């Protein structure tokens, strides 16, 4: 890929939009290191996101996300980064993301997300009686923050991981 990147390529979007899978694929193709902020935090804390939410609460987790961005910024390395679905909601985080590199929003419809993540027990915010409704409400609330954070938007509905990856690479060639 020929992105004129000063630094990193960052994927944002709702849970299940494919950020991690697409990010890994892009990193492999471009021989860049890959970082997923959820995994980074899990390693630093030596426990799962689910346990962090249960034992320390969401606010503590959100502070860890901001801390993670500060650390990545300090390292000054070019890489592909995928971030947790709620990370771009904080204004401070959006500013840090822009400093880290080019931000791409992987946009999906609620039905696509629901089909992909139904039955998943690893995402604490979706453990409700009506996850379909929760997904729709959260996505509507988050849309403006995602749009503010991103320079580019890619629609992922009905596309495979490979197709989304190729679309991003294609944009990089233009
Ligand atoms: C969250 C998304 C999750 C994870 C946590 C909270 C959110 O990441 O950070 O469960 O608020 O949308 P993924 O988007 O990678 O699933």
XYZ file of C-alpha atoms and ligand atoms in Angstrom:
190
model
C 0.000 0.000 0.000
C 1.229 3.470 -0.821
C -0.316 5.547 1.942
C 1.608 8.750 2.433
C 1.637 7.970 6.092
C 3.614 9.993 8.535
C 2.689 7.348 11.036
C -0.133 4.874 11.593
C -3.337 3.658 9.963
C -6.150 3.441 12.515
C -9.439 1.545 12.235
C -12.448 2.639 14.269
C -16.071 1.510 14.320
C -18.681 -0.333 16.312
C -18.061 -3.736 17.894
C -18.095 -6.425 15.218
C -17.406 -4.073 12.308
C -14.238 -6.038 11.473
C -11.571 -3.627 12.797
C -9.342 -6.320 14.257
C -9.574 -8.782 11.353
C -9.119 -6.103 8.691
C -6.328 -4.477 10.705
C -4.447 -7.757 11.013
C -4.792 -8.412 7.276
C -3.601 -4.905 6.342
C -0.646 -5.174 8.704
C 0.347 -8.560 7.228
C 0.154 -7.239 3.678
C 2.121 -4.085 4.431
C 4.567 -5.776 6.800
C 3.701 -3.349 9.557
C 3.250 -4.137 13.226
C -0.366 -4.513 14.359
C -1.845 -3.319 17.653
C -5.382 -3.785 18.934
C -6.092 -1.484 21.901
C -8.292 -4.087 23.648
C -5.515 -6.688 23.481
C -2.941 -4.111 24.537
C -5.013 -3.292 27.636
C -5.674 -6.962 28.394
C -1.955 -7.659 28.309
C -1.087 -4.656 30.449
C -3.725 -5.562 33.017
C -3.213 -9.335 32.698
C -6.969 -9.876 32.526
C -9.846 -9.834 30.058
C -11.964 -6.809 29.104
C -14.929 -8.636 30.641
C -13.118 -8.923 33.992
C -11.920 -5.300 33.867
C -15.525 -4.150 33.395
C -16.731 -6.452 36.200
C -14.027 -5.614 38.730
C -13.080 -2.003 37.940
C -16.024 -0.673 35.941
C -16.366 1.035 32.581
C -14.850 4.395 33.632
C -11.614 2.692 34.683
C -11.526 0.896 31.335
C -12.051 4.192 29.459
C -9.102 5.717 31.329
C -6.987 2.711 30.294
C -7.927 3.347 26.655
C -6.717 6.958 26.843
C -3.540 5.843 28.594
C -2.951 3.271 25.852
C -3.183 5.978 23.137
C -0.675 8.168 24.996
C 1.739 5.239 25.160
C 1.344 4.409 21.461
C 1.917 8.044 20.548
C 5.113 8.186 22.591
C 6.495 5.153 20.779
C 6.387 6.997 17.427
C 6.143 3.875 15.278
C 4.266 3.360 12.059
C 1.726 0.543 12.404
C -1.853 -0.559 11.894
C -4.017 0.037 14.971
C -7.555 -1.157 15.668
C -9.337 0.430 18.609
C -12.210 -0.590 20.893
C -15.653 0.514 19.694
C -16.129 3.066 22.484
C -12.689 4.654 22.329
C -13.482 7.471 19.833
C -16.285 8.770 22.076
C -13.894 10.820 24.224
C -12.833 14.074 22.621
C -9.313 13.672 24.006
C -9.088 10.258 22.348
C -10.218 11.635 18.994
C -7.460 14.203 19.140
C -4.891 11.535 20.066
C -6.089 9.334 17.183
C -5.557 12.155 14.700
C -2.044 12.657 16.041
C -1.369 8.934 15.623
C -2.273 8.841 11.933
C -4.979 8.330 9.345
C -8.304 7.288 10.901
C -10.720 5.088 8.909
C -14.261 4.355 10.101
C -15.576 0.881 9.232
C -19.288 1.583 9.046
C -21.918 -1.147 9.341
C -25.690 -1.380 9.668
C -27.082 -2.642 13.001
C -28.373 -5.850 11.342
C -24.880 -6.689 10.093
C -23.468 -6.207 13.582
C -26.229 -8.205 15.228
C -25.691 -11.169 12.891
C -21.949 -11.092 13.503
C -21.927 -10.850 17.263
C -25.067 -12.605 18.425
C -24.211 -15.084 21.181
C -20.851 -13.417 21.924
C -20.301 -13.259 25.684
C -16.986 -11.391 25.632
C -18.512 -7.932 25.079
C -19.909 -6.743 28.414
C -21.990 -3.897 26.978
C -24.100 -6.291 24.908
C -25.057 -8.688 27.689
C -28.659 -7.472 27.808
C -32.113 -8.979 27.200
C -32.415 -7.224 23.858
C -28.959 -6.864 22.273
C -30.463 -5.983 18.872
C -32.139 -2.876 20.355
C -29.039 -1.975 22.374
C -26.863 -2.179 19.247
C -29.190 0.112 17.319
C -29.370 2.684 20.151
C -25.632 2.702 20.820
C -24.776 2.981 17.139
C -27.109 5.948 16.695
C -25.521 7.687 19.726
C -21.995 7.017 18.517
C -22.303 7.874 14.836
C -21.390 11.549 15.184
C -18.298 10.767 17.291
C -17.129 8.199 14.707
C -17.634 10.697 11.893
C -15.767 13.404 13.791
C -12.865 11.061 14.458
C -12.471 9.665 10.928
C -11.015 11.039 7.729
C -12.397 8.189 5.634
C -15.520 6.027 5.893
C -15.751 2.522 4.432
C -19.064 0.632 4.357
C -18.601 -2.993 5.335
C -22.096 -4.493 4.970
C -22.094 -7.603 2.789
C -18.319 -7.470 2.301
C -15.711 -10.004 3.355
C -12.630 -9.110 5.381
C -10.571 -9.440 2.187
C -12.869 -7.138 0.244
C -12.719 -4.433 2.920
C -8.937 -4.790 3.132
C -8.608 -4.465 -0.640
C -10.881 -1.423 -0.658
C -8.642 0.301 1.877
C -5.562 -0.640 -0.111
C -7.195 0.675 -3.267
C -7.827 4.030 -1.574
C -4.169 4.116 -0.591
C -3.113 3.762 -4.228
C -5.138 6.776 -5.391
C -16.525 -1.619 23.506
C -15.974 -2.326 22.463
C -15.045 -3.447 22.677
C -14.303 -3.277 23.999
C -15.287 -3.106 25.121
C -16.180 -1.874 24.928
C -17.485 -0.525 23.188
O -14.086 -3.492 21.610
O -13.418 -2.205 23.948
O -16.069 -4.272 25.208
O -17.754 0.313 24.066
O -17.949 -0.488 22.029
P -14.440 -4.026 20.122
O -15.066 -2.888 19.389
O -13.109 -4.376 19.562
O -15.337 -5.192 20.265
